[in-house]
Tab-separated table of C-alpha atoms in Angstrom:
chain	number	residue	atom	x	y	z
A	259	MET	CA	-3.935	-12.646	22.277
A	260	LYS	CA	-0.944	-10.755	23.633
A	261	LEU	CA	1.131	-11.710	20.585
A	262	TRP	CA	-1.575	-10.370	18.297
A	263	LEU	CA	-1.537	-7.058	20.186
A	264	TYR	CA	2.215	-6.945	19.809
A	265	GLY	CA	1.839	-7.756	16.110
A	266	LEU	CA	-0.724	-5.000	15.606
A	267	GLY	CA	1.391	-2.505	17.535
A	268	MET	CA	4.516	-3.420	15.561
A	269	CYS	CA	2.614	-3.129	12.282
A	270	GLN	CA	1.109	0.202	13.289
A	271	SER	CA	4.444	1.683	14.320
A	272	MET	CA	6.185	0.494	11.142
A	273	PHE	CA	3.567	1.158	8.456
A	274	CYS	CA	1.432	3.966	9.858
A	275	ALA	CA	2.212	7.441	11.201
A	276	LEU	CA	-0.559	7.261	13.811
A	277	PRO	CA	0.335	6.362	17.418
A	278	PHE	CA	-0.700	3.069	18.977
A	279	PRO	CA	-1.009	2.507	22.764
A	280	TRP	CA	0.566	-0.977	22.706
A	281	HIS	CA	4.290	-0.376	22.295
A	282	GLY	CA	7.242	-2.730	22.157
A	283	TRP	CA	8.756	-5.349	19.914
A	284	GLU	CA	8.283	-9.081	20.289
A	285	GLU	CA	10.161	-11.264	17.805
A	286	LYS	CA	7.613	-14.066	18.207
A	287	ALA	CA	4.929	-11.707	16.879
A	288	ARG	CA	6.763	-10.910	13.626
A	289	ASP	CA	4.515	-13.150	11.484
A	290	ARG	CA	1.410	-11.727	13.116
A	291	MET	CA	2.682	-8.222	12.342
A	292	LEU	CA	2.436	-8.913	8.619
A	293	LEU	CA	-1.061	-10.391	8.947
A	294	CYS	CA	-2.181	-7.199	10.713
A	295	LEU	CA	-1.263	-5.060	7.703
A	296	PRO	CA	-4.794	-5.175	6.167
A	297	ILE	CA	-6.213	-4.055	9.527
A	298	VAL	CA	-3.922	-1.037	9.489
A	299	GLY	CA	-5.008	-0.474	5.883
A	300	LEU	CA	-8.649	-0.478	6.969
A	301	GLU	CA	-7.831	2.065	9.670
A	302	ILE	CA	-6.119	4.299	7.115
A	303	GLY	CA	-9.075	3.856	4.765
A	304	LEU	CA	-11.585	4.910	7.405
A	305	LEU	CA	-9.593	8.050	8.125
A	306	TRP	CA	-9.207	8.735	4.387
A	307	TRP	CA	-12.968	8.465	3.922
A	308	GLY	CA	-13.528	10.675	6.989
A	309	ILE	CA	-11.196	13.340	5.604
A	310	GLY	CA	-13.027	13.255	2.280
A	311	ALA	CA	-16.395	13.566	4.008
A	312	LEU	CA	-15.079	16.472	6.089
A	313	CYS	CA	-13.874	18.269	2.957
A	314	ARG	CA	-17.371	17.985	1.525
A	315	TYR	CA	-18.995	19.081	4.780
A	316	LEU	CA	-16.778	22.168	4.950
A	317	THR	CA	-17.411	22.791	1.217
A	318	LEU	CA	-13.733	23.419	0.610
A	319	PRO	CA	-12.824	24.773	-2.825
A	320	GLY	CA	-12.535	21.870	-5.258
A	321	LEU	CA	-8.793	22.044	-5.846
A	322	LEU	CA	-8.008	22.571	-2.164
A	323	GLY	CA	-10.177	19.612	-1.194
A	324	ALA	CA	-8.455	17.528	-3.874
A	325	ALA	CA	-5.048	18.427	-2.441
A	326	VAL	CA	-6.137	17.370	1.058
A	327	LEU	CA	-7.633	14.118	-0.218
A	328	CYS	CA	-4.555	13.412	-2.338
A	329	ALA	CA	-2.087	14.005	0.498
A	330	ALA	CA	-4.049	12.154	3.194
A	331	PRO	CA	-2.900	8.546	2.521
A	332	TYR	CA	0.728	9.634	2.182
A	333	LEU	CA	0.610	11.576	5.447
A	334	LEU	CA	-1.186	8.759	7.284
A	335	THR	CA	1.515	6.253	6.282
A	336	GLY	CA	4.414	8.597	6.905
A	337	PHE	CA	5.312	8.312	3.190
A	338	MET	CA	6.492	4.740	3.850
A	339	HIS	CA	5.083	3.150	0.693
A	340	LEU	CA	5.865	6.165	-1.479
A	341	ASP	CA	9.505	5.792	-0.430
A	342	GLY	CA	9.446	2.173	-1.603
A	343	PHE	CA	7.878	3.272	-4.877
A	344	MET	CA	10.718	5.712	-5.497
A	345	ASP	CA	13.413	3.157	-4.665
A	346	VAL	CA	11.944	0.531	-6.990
A	347	THR	CA	11.343	3.039	-9.796
A	348	ASP	CA	14.995	4.054	-9.754
A	349	ALA	CA	16.119	0.426	-9.770
A	350	VAL	CA	13.747	-0.879	-12.418
A	351	ARG	CA	14.129	2.048	-14.800
A	352	SER	CA	17.924	1.907	-14.690
A	353	TYR	CA	17.970	-1.169	-16.980
A	354	ARG	CA	21.321	-2.227	-15.527
A	355	SER	CA	22.433	-5.720	-14.531
A	356	LEU	CA	20.458	-7.513	-11.808
A	357	GLU	CA	23.227	-6.962	-9.271
A	358	ARG	CA	23.377	-3.254	-10.064
A	359	ARG	CA	19.590	-2.896	-9.956
A	360	ARG	CA	19.559	-4.380	-6.470
A	361	GLU	CA	22.327	-2.007	-5.410
A	362	ILE	CA	20.310	0.947	-6.701
A	363	LEU	CA	17.280	-0.381	-4.802
A	364	LYS	CA	19.175	-0.052	-1.522
A	365	ASP	CA	20.875	3.235	-2.393
A	366	SER	CA	19.689	6.091	-0.170
A	367	HIS	CA	20.189	8.668	-2.929
A	368	VAL	CA	17.235	9.736	-5.069
A	369	GLY	CA	17.589	9.388	-8.818
A	370	SER	CA	15.866	11.236	-11.637
A	371	PHE	CA	13.552	8.314	-12.432
A	372	ALA	CA	12.209	8.334	-8.876
A	373	VAL	CA	11.542	12.074	-9.003
A	374	ILE	CA	9.756	11.824	-12.354
A	375	GLY	CA	7.795	8.773	-11.205
A	376	VAL	CA	6.569	10.283	-7.946
A	377	ALA	CA	5.637	13.525	-9.741
A	378	LEU	CA	3.460	11.551	-12.166
A	379	VAL	CA	1.871	9.511	-9.372
A	380	ILE	CA	0.938	12.628	-7.397
A	381	LEU	CA	-0.313	14.350	-10.559
A	382	PHE	CA	-2.645	11.468	-11.416
A	383	GLN	CA	-3.765	11.012	-7.807
A	384	TYR	CA	-4.495	14.712	-7.428
A	385	SER	CA	-6.452	14.725	-10.686
A	386	ALA	CA	-8.499	11.710	-9.582
A	387	CYS	CA	-9.199	13.323	-6.207
A	388	ALA	CA	-10.345	16.494	-7.958
A	389	GLY	CA	-13.110	14.445	-9.533
A	390	LEU	CA	-14.234	13.085	-6.166
A	391	THR	CA	-14.366	16.143	-3.931
A	392	ALA	CA	-17.736	17.397	-5.163
A	393	ALA	CA	-19.432	14.189	-6.295
A	394	GLY	CA	-18.943	10.453	-6.230
A	395	ASP	CA	-19.186	7.613	-3.740
A	396	LEU	CA	-16.334	7.952	-1.246
A	397	ARG	CA	-17.019	4.654	0.531
A	398	ALA	CA	-14.484	2.907	-1.673
A	399	LEU	CA	-11.771	4.923	0.090
A	400	VAL	CA	-12.374	2.820	3.198
A	401	LEU	CA	-11.550	-0.421	1.412
A	402	ILE	CA	-8.902	0.594	-1.140
A	403	PRO	CA	-5.995	0.632	1.374
A	404	ALA	CA	-7.191	-2.620	2.972
A	405	VAL	CA	-7.381	-4.428	-0.388
A	406	SER	CA	-3.969	-3.183	-1.512
A	407	ARG	CA	-2.436	-4.436	1.723
A	408	CYS	CA	-4.142	-7.820	1.446
A	409	CYS	CA	-2.476	-8.127	-1.952
A	410	SER	CA	0.814	-7.068	-0.384
A	411	VAL	CA	0.635	-9.733	2.319
A	412	LEU	CA	-0.156	-12.425	-0.250
A	413	ALA	CA	2.748	-11.335	-2.470
A	414	ILE	CA	5.170	-11.352	0.457
A	415	GLN	CA	3.925	-14.719	1.647
A	416	LEU	CA	3.849	-16.525	-1.695
A	417	LEU	CA	6.766	-15.101	-3.700
A	418	PRO	CA	10.411	-15.959	-2.997
A	419	PRO	CA	11.992	-13.065	-1.082
A	420	MET	CA	15.357	-11.449	-1.589
A	421	GLN	CA	17.933	-12.693	0.886
A	422	THR	CA	18.378	-9.150	2.211
A	423	SER	CA	14.660	-8.747	2.857
A	424	GLN	CA	13.274	-8.739	6.390
A	425	TYR	CA	10.791	-11.336	5.116
A	426	ALA	CA	13.494	-13.806	4.049
A	427	HIS	CA	12.735	-16.134	6.964
A	428	ARG	CA	8.986	-15.603	7.262
A	429	GLN	CA	6.467	-18.383	7.806
A	430	VAL	CA	3.949	-18.731	5.008
A	431	HIS	CA	0.345	-17.822	5.938
A	432	TRP	CA	-1.792	-17.241	2.862
A	433	VAL	CA	-5.246	-18.421	3.955
A	434	VAL	CA	-6.059	-15.492	6.271
A	435	PRO	CA	-5.059	-12.698	3.827
A	436	SER	CA	-6.906	-14.528	1.040
A	437	LEU	CA	-10.076	-14.591	3.128
A	438	MET	CA	-9.575	-10.925	4.025
A	439	LEU	CA	-9.201	-10.017	0.357
A	440	ALA	CA	-12.310	-11.984	-0.627
A	441	ALA	CA	-14.319	-10.446	2.220
A	442	ALA	CA	-13.239	-6.870	1.400
A	443	SER	CA	-13.925	-7.316	-2.319
A	444	GLY	CA	-17.304	-8.939	-1.685
A	445	PHE	CA	-18.285	-6.215	0.759
A	446	GLY	CA	-17.266	-3.623	-1.822
A	447	PHE	CA	-19.643	-5.072	-4.409
A	448	TRP	CA	-22.337	-5.270	-1.731
A	449	LEU	CA	-21.919	-1.535	-1.124
A	450	SER	CA	-22.125	-0.688	-4.821
A	451	ALA	CA	-20.948	-1.870	-8.221
A	452	VAL	CA	-18.731	1.226	-8.472
A	453	THR	CA	-16.967	0.390	-5.218
A	454	GLY	CA	-16.491	-3.228	-6.231
A	455	LEU	CA	-15.070	-2.302	-9.630
A	456	ALA	CA	-12.707	0.218	-8.028
A	457	LEU	CA	-11.402	-2.553	-5.764
A	458	LEU	CA	-10.881	-4.821	-8.769
A	459	ALA	CA	-8.844	-1.996	-10.304
A	460	VAL	CA	-6.704	-1.927	-7.146
A	461	ILE	CA	-6.011	-5.651	-7.501
A	462	ALA	CA	-5.257	-5.334	-11.220
A	463	GLY	CA	-2.962	-2.350	-10.694
A	464	PHE	CA	-1.148	-4.122	-7.874
A	465	CYS	CA	-0.629	-7.277	-9.936
A	466	LEU	CA	0.664	-5.399	-12.987
A	467	ALA	CA	3.094	-3.413	-10.838
A	468	LEU	CA	4.196	-6.607	-9.094
A	469	LEU	CA	4.805	-8.336	-12.420
A	470	ARG	CA	7.034	-5.471	-13.556
A	471	ALA	CA	9.027	-5.106	-10.331
A	472	TYR	CA	9.392	-8.787	-9.498
A	473	ARG	CA	10.572	-9.684	-12.991
A	474	SER	CA	13.164	-6.924	-12.894
A	475	LEU	CA	14.504	-7.536	-9.376
A	476	GLN	CA	13.846	-11.293	-9.148
A	477	GLY	CA	12.775	-11.299	-5.525
A	478	MET	CA	10.234	-9.806	-3.151
A	479	ASN	CA	10.877	-7.252	-0.412
A	480	GLY	CA	9.272	-4.349	1.406
A	481	ASP	CA	10.200	-1.755	-1.212
A	482	ILE	CA	8.449	-3.735	-3.941
A	483	SER	CA	5.446	-4.028	-1.664
A	484	GLY	CA	5.353	-0.237	-1.280
A	485	TYR	CA	5.752	0.201	-5.038
A	486	CYS	CA	2.802	-2.083	-5.750
A	487	ILE	CA	0.611	-0.598	-3.008
A	488	THR	CA	1.202	2.897	-4.391
A	489	LEU	CA	0.317	1.956	-7.975
A	490	GLY	CA	-2.546	-0.337	-6.960
A	491	GLU	CA	-4.218	2.369	-4.902
A	492	LEU	CA	-3.660	4.889	-7.692
A	493	ALA	CA	-5.363	2.537	-10.165
A	494	GLY	CA	-8.321	2.114	-7.815
A	495	LEU	CA	-8.636	5.842	-7.239
A	496	CYS	CA	-8.510	6.626	-10.975
A	497	ALA	CA	-11.111	3.938	-11.676
A	498	LEU	CA	-13.334	5.385	-8.952
A	499	ALA	CA	-13.065	8.881	-10.421
A	500	ILE	CA	-13.931	7.600	-13.909
A	501	LEU	CA	-16.876	5.493	-12.710
A	502	CYS	CA	-18.313	8.330	-10.591
A	503	ARG	CA	-18.542	10.823	-13.463
């Protein structure tokens, strides 16, 4: 049990901007840290839904409420996954050799493709949020981050990692995240067809992004995970906005 607490604390401190009372690092809990990622996603989702409900309760102006709802997941994660999205966008869109693409992936400088990409992501996310502030079922916001992170854990566990990745020597555990993904998706359809379809859009968006990034970089790492989480959640949010019209 102690190792699981360490794993949750390590996951929280690495992938979430919110504090966690159980501090410290335990190398033996590294594999458990990854399996706790969907739990952190569920926590972020609950707060995202709560922020959306608060915007409605306070009857904020539509565009202001959309800005708050759009920024919430980025602020709650400390921009961690958005950073990975920018790194991968620069690398993939460079169309250089594989070696050069991997060098660009690790480069701390921001390129024009990353700036354009993140501007488009925020534009589409803001537009989708604008359609949800006044009407629509916000319950899907609870599950969207959890589903995207279940997909992330499965991708990290099942795909060959880059040698420079922190997951290069991970142990493979795919049963638990698979069950988590099935449970979250099933619960989404139990809540409503709209929620379930939005979650399917998250999975589809994640898989399409993964196909693009993995083919280009020929290996899995944390940046690709962030890239796919960002685009998967965007796909789910856009689907939710369309279905709630």
